[in-house]
Coordinates of C-alpha atoms and ligand atoms in Angstrom, one line a residue:
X33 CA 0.0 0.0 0.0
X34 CA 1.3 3.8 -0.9
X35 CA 0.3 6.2 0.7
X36 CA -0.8 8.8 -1.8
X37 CA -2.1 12.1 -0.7
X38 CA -3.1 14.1 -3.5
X39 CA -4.1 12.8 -7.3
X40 CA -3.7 15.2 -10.0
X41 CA -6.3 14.5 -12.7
X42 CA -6.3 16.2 -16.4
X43 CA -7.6 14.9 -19.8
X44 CA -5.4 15.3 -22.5
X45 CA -5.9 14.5 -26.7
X46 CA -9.1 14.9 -28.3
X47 CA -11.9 15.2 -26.1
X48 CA -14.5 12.1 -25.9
X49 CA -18.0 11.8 -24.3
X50 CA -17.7 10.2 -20.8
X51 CA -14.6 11.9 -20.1
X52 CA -16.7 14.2 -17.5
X53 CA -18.2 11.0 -16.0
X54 CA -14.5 9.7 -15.6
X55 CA -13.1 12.9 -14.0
X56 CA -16.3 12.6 -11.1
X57 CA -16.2 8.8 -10.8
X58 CA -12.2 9.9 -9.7
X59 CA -12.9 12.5 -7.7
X60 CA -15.8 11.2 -5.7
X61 CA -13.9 7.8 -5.1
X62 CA -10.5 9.1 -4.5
X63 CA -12.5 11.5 -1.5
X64 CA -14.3 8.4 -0.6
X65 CA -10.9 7.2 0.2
X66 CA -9.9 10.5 1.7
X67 CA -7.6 11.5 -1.0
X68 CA -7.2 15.1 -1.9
X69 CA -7.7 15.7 -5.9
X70 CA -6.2 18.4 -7.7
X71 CA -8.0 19.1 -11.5
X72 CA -5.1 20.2 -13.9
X73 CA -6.6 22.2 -16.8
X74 CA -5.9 21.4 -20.9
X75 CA -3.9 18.4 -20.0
X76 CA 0.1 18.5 -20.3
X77 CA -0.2 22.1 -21.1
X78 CA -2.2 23.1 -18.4
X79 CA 0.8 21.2 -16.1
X80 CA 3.2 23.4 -17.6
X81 CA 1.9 26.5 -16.6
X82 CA 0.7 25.8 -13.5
X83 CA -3.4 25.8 -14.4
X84 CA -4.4 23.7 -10.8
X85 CA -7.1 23.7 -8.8
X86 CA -8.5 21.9 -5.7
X87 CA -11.6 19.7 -6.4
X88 CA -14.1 18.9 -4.5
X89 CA -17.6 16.8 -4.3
X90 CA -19.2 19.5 -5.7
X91 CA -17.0 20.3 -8.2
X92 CA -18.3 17.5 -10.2
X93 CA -21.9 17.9 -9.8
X94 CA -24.1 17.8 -12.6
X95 CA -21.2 16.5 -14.8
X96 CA -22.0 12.7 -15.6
X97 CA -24.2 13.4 -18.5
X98 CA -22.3 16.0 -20.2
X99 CA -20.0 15.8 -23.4
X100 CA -16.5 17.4 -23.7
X101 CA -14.4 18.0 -20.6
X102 CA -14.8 20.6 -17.6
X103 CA -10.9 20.0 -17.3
X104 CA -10.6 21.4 -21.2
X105 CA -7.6 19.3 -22.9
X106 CA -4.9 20.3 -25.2
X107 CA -2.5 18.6 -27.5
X108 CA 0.9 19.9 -26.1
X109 CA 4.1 20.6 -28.5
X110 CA 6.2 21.7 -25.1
X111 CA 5.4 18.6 -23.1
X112 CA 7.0 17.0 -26.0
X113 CA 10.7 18.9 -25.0
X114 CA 12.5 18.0 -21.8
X115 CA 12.5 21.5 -20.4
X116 CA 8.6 21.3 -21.1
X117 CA 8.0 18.3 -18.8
X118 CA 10.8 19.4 -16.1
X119 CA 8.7 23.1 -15.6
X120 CA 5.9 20.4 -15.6
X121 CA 7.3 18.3 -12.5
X122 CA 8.4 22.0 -11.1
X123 CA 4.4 23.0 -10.6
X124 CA 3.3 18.9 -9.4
X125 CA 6.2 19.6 -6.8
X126 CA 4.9 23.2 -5.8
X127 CA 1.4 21.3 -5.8
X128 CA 2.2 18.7 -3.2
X129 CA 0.8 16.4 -6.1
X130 CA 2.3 12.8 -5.5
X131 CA 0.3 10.8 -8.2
X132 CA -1.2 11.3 -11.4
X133 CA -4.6 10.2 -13.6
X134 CA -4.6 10.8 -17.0
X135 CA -8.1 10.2 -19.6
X136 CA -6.7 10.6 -22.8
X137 CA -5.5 8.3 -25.7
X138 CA -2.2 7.2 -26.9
X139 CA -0.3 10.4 -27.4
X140 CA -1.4 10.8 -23.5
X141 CA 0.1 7.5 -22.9
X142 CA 2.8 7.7 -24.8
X143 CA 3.9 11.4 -22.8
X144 CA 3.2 9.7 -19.2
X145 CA 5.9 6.9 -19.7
X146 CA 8.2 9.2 -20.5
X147 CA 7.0 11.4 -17.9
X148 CA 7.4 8.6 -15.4
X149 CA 10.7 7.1 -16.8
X150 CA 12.1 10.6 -15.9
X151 CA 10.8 11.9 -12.6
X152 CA 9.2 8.7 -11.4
X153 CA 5.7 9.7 -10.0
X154 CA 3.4 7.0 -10.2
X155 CA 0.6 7.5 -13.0
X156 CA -2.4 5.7 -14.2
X157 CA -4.2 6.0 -17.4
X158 CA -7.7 6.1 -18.1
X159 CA -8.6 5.2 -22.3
X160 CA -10.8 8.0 -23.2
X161 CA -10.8 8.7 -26.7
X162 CA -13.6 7.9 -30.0
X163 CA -11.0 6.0 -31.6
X164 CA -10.9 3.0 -29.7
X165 CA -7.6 2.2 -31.0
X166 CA -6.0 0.9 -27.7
X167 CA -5.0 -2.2 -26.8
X168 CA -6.2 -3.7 -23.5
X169 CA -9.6 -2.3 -23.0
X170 CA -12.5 -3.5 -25.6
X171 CA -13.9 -0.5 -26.1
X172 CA -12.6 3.2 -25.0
X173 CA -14.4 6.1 -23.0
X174 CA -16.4 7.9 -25.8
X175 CA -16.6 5.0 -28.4
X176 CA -19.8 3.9 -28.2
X177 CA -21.4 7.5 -27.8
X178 CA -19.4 8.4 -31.1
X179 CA -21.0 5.7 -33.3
X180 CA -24.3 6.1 -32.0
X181 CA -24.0 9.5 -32.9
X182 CA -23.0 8.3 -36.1
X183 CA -25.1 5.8 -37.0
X184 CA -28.1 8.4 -36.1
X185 CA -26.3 10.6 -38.8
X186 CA -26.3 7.9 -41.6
X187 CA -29.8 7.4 -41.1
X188 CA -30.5 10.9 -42.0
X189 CA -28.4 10.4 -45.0
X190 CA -30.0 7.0 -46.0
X191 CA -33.7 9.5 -45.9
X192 CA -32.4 11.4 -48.4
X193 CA -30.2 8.6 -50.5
X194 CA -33.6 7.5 -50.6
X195 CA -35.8 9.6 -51.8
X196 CA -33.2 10.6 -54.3
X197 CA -31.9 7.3 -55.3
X198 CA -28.7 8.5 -54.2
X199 CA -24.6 7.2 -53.3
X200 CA -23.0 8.3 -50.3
X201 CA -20.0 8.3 -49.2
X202 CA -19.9 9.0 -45.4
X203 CA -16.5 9.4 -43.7
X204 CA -16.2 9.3 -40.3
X205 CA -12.9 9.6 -38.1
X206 CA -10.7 7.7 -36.4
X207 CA -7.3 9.1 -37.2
X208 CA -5.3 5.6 -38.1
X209 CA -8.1 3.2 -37.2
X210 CA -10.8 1.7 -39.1
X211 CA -12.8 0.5 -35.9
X212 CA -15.7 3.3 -35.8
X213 CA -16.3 2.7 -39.8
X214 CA -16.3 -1.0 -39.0
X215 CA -18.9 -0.9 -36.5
X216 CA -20.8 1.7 -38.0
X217 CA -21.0 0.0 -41.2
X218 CA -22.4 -2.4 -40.3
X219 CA -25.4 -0.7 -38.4
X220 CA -26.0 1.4 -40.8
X221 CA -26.4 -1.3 -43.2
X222 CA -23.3 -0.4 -45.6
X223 CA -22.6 -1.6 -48.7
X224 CA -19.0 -1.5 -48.2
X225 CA -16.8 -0.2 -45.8
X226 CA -13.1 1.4 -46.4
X227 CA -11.0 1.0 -44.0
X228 CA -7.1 1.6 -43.0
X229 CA -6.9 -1.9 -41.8
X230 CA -8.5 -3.5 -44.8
X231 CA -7.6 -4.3 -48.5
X232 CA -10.4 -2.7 -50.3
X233 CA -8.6 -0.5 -53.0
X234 CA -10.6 1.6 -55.2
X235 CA -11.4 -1.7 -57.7
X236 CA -12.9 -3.5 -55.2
X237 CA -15.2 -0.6 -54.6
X238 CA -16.0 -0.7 -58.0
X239 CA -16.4 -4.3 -58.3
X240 CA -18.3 -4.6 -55.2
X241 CA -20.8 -1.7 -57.0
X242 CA -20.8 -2.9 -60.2
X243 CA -22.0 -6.3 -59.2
X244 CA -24.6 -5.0 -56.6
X245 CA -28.1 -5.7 -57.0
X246 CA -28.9 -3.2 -59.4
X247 CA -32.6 -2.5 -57.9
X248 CA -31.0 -0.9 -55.2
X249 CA -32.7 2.5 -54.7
X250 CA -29.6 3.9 -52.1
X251 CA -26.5 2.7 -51.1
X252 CA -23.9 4.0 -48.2
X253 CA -20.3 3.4 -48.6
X254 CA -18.6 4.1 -45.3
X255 CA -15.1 5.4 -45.3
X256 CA -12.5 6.1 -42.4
X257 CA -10.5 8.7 -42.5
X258 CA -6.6 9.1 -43.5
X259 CA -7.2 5.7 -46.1
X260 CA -5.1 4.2 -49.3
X261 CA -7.3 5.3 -51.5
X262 CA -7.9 9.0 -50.3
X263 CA -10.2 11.5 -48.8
X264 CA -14.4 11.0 -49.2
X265 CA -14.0 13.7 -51.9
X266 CA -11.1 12.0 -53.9
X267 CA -13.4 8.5 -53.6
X268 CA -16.5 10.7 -54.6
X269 CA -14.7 11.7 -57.7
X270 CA -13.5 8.7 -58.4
X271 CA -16.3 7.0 -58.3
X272 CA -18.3 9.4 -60.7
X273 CA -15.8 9.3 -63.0
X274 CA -16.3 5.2 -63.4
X275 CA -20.1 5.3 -62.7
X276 CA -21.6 8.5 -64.3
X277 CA -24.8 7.1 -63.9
X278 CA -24.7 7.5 -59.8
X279 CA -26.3 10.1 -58.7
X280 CA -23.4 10.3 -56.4
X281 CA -22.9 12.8 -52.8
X282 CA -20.2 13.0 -50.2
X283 CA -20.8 13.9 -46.6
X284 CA -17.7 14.1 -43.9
X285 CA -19.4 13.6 -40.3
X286 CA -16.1 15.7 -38.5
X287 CA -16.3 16.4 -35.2
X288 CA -20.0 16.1 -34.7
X289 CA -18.6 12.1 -33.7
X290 CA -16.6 13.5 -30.6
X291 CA -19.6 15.7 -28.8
X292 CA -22.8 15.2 -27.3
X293 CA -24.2 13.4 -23.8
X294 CA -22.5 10.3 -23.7
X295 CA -24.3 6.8 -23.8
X296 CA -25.2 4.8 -20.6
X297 CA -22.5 2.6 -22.0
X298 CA -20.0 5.3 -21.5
X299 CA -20.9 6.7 -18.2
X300 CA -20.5 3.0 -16.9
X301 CA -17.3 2.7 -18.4
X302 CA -16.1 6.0 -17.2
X303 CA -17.2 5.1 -13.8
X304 CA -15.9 1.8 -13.4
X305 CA -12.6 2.6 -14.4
X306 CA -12.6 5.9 -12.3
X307 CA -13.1 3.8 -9.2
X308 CA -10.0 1.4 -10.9
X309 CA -7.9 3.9 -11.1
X310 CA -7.8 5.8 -7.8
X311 CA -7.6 2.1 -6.4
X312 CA -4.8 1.1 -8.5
X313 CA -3.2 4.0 -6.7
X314 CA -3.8 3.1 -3.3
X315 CA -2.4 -0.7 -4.2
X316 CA 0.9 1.0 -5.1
X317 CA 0.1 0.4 -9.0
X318 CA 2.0 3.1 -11.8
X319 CA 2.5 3.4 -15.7
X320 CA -0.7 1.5 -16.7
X321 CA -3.8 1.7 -18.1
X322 CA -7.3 1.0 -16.8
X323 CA -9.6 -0.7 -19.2
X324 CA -12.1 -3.4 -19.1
X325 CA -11.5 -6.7 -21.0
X326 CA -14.1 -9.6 -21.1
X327 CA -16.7 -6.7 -18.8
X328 CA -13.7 -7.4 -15.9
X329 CA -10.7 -4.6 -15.0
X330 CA -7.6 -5.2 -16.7
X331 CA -4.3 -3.4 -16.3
X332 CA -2.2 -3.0 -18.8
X333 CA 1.6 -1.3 -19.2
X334 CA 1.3 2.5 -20.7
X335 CA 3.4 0.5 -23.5
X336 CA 1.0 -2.6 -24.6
X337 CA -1.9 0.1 -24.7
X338 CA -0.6 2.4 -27.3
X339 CA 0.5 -0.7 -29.3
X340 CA -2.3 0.2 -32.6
X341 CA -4.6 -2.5 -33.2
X342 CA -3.5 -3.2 -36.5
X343 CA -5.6 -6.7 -37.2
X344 CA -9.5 -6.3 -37.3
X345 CA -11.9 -9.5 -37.2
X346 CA -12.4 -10.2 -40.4
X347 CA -15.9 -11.7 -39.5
X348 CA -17.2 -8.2 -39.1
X349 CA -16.1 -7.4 -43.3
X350 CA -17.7 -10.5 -44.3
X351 CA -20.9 -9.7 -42.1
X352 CA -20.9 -6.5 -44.0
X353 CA -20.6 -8.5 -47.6
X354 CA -23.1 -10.9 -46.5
X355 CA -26.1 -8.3 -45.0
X356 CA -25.5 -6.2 -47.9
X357 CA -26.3 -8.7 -50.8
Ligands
F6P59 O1 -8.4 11.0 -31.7 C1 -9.7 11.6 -31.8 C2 -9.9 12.3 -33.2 O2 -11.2 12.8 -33.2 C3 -9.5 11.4 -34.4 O3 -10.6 10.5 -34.7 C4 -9.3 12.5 -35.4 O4 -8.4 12.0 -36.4 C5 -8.6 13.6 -34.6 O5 -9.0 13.4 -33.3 C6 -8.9 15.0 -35.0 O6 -8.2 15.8 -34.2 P1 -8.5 17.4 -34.1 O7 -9.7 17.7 -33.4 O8 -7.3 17.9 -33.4 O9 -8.5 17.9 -35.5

C-alpha cells in the first residue's frame, strides 16, 4: 500500500464523451478514500503552466451526462521537449501532487511513460478517446457515444439517399483506425466499408458496386478517415468518374462524432474505471492503463496500450458482404 495524498487529474488529446463522467467517478472515489484531488486544466499544457485547482464533491456535480471535458484538454508541443515536462514536475512539486490520472489516448500514454521514466511519480491512465484504437480495453471512453451518434447521422443520410436514389459516401474519423467505420458500417447497413486496416482498394469498390443488385434504390459506402485510396471527396470523384450514372454525394461527419451526452455505456465505463484507477493508486500500481476486458478490470503497461490495433476481425467485413447482398 502507498500512501498517496493528492491525485492530480487532467484529460489530454481529443476530447470524448464520458470523459466528464470519468473525472467525477475519480474524484468522488478518491474523496471516498480521503484522497485530496487536484484538477489540472488542458492536460500536459495546463501542467506546464501551473493551471491547478482543488476539487471537490461539488465540483463535479451535474457533470456525468455531459460531453466534452470541464478539465478542457490540449495537444501539447512543449510537453513534448525536456524543459517542457521538467517546468511540468516543477508545478506537481509546488502542488504537493504525489500521483497522477490521466483520460486521454495514446499520445497521453505515450507522454506519461516518459513522464514517469524521468521523474518517477506513479501515474495511471484512463482510455478516453472515440477512436478505440488501444489495446487492453474492448472498447474506450467515448466509443460507443461516437457511433451512435454516427449511426443516427447515416440514417438521416439513408432518408435522403432515398428519396433521391442516391450514393453516399460518409467518412467518419478515427485518425489511423478503421474501428468506428467498422462498426458503423455495419449498423447502418453499408454496402461496403473502407477501412485503413483492410484491403479494399478503389477496384474492389467498384467491383463490389458494379456487381450489386442493381434494384437498389440507395446505397452508403462508409469510409475512415486518412485511407489508401484517399479522402471522401477523392473517392466521390473517383467513383463518378467510373459510374456517371450514380447520382453520387459525399458527406464528412467531422467532429459532430466527438460531442454530445454520452451513452449509458459510457458513463459506466467511465465510472468503473474511475473507481479502478484511484484504487490502482492506493495498491501501489504506476504506468498503466485501466480498461475493461471480457466486462472485468484489466491493467495494462502505458506501452502494450498504445501498441495500434493493426488486425481487425475479419468476420465483421464478411458480415458486411453478406447483410448487404
Ligand atoms: O483522436 C480523436 C480524433 O477525433 C480522431 O478521430 C481524429 O483524427 C482527430 O482526433 C482529429 O483531431 P483534431 O480535433 O485535433 O482535428
Amino acid at each position: 500500500m502507498t500512501q498517496i495524498k493528492n491525485i492530480g487529474l487532467f484529460t489530454s488529446g481529443g476530447d470524448a464523451p464520458g470523459m466528464n463522467a470519468a473525472i467525477r467517478a475519480v474524484v468522488r472515489s478518491a474523496i471516498y478514500y480521503n484522497i485530496g484531488v487536484t484538477g489540472i486544466r488542458r492536460g500536459f499544457e495546463g501542467m506546464i503552466n501551473g493551471d491547478m485547482f482543488p476539487m471537490g464533491i461539488k465540483s463535479v456535480s451535474n457533470i456525468i451526462q455531459r460531453g466534452g471535458t470541464i478539465l478542457k484538454t490540449a495537444r501539447s508541443e512543449k510537453f513534448k521537449t525536456v524543459a517542457g515536462r521538467k517546468a511540468a514536475y516543477g508545478q506537481l512539486v509546488k502542488n504537493n501532487i504525489d500521483a497522477l490520472i490521466a483520460i486521454g489516448g495514446d499520445g497521453t500514454f505515450r507522454g506519461a511513460k516518459e513522464f514517469n521514466q524521468e521523474f518517477d511519480i506513479p501515474i495511471i491512465g484512463l482510455p478516453g478517446t472515440i477512436d478505440n484504437d488501444l489495446c487492453g480495453t474492448d472498447f474506450t471512453i467515448g466509443y460507443d457515444t461516437a457511433i451512435n451518434t454516427v449511426i443516427n447521422a447515416v440514417d438521416k443520410i439513408r432518408d435522403t439517399a432515398e428519396s433521391h436514389n442516391r450514393l453516399f459516401i460518409v467518412e467518419v474519423m478515427g485518425r489511423d483506425s478503421g474501428l468506428i467505420a467498422l462498426r458503423t458500417g455495419i449498423a447502418a447497413g453499408a454496402e461496403t466499408i473502407m477501412i485503413p486496416e483492410g484491403n479494399t482498394d478503389i477496384q474492389a469498390l467498384f467491383d463490389r458496386l458494379e456487381n450489386g443488385r442493381p434494384d437498389k434504390t440507395s446505397k452508403i459506402i462508409m469510409l475512415a478517415e486518412n485511407g489508401k485510396v484517399g479522402d471522401a471527396f477523392e473517392v466521390g470523384r473517383l467513383v463518378k468518374e467510373r459510374f456517371p450514372n450514380h447520382d453520387t454525394r459525399v458527406s464528412i461527419l467531422g467532429h459532430i462524432q466527438r460531442g454530445g451526452s454520452p451513452t449509458c455505456m459510457d458513463r459506466v465505463l467511465a465510472s468503473r474505471t474511475g473507481v479502478a484507477a484511484v484504487e490502482a493508486l492506493i495498491a501501489g500500481k504506476k504506468n498503466v492503463m485501466v480498461g475493461l476486458v471480457h466486462n472485468q478490470i484489466a491493467f495494462t503497461p502505458f506501452e502494450n496500450a498504445t501498441k495500434h490495433v493493426t488486425e481487425l476481425d475479419p468476420d465483421f467485413l464478411k458480415i458486411v458482404e453478406m447483410l448487404s447482398i
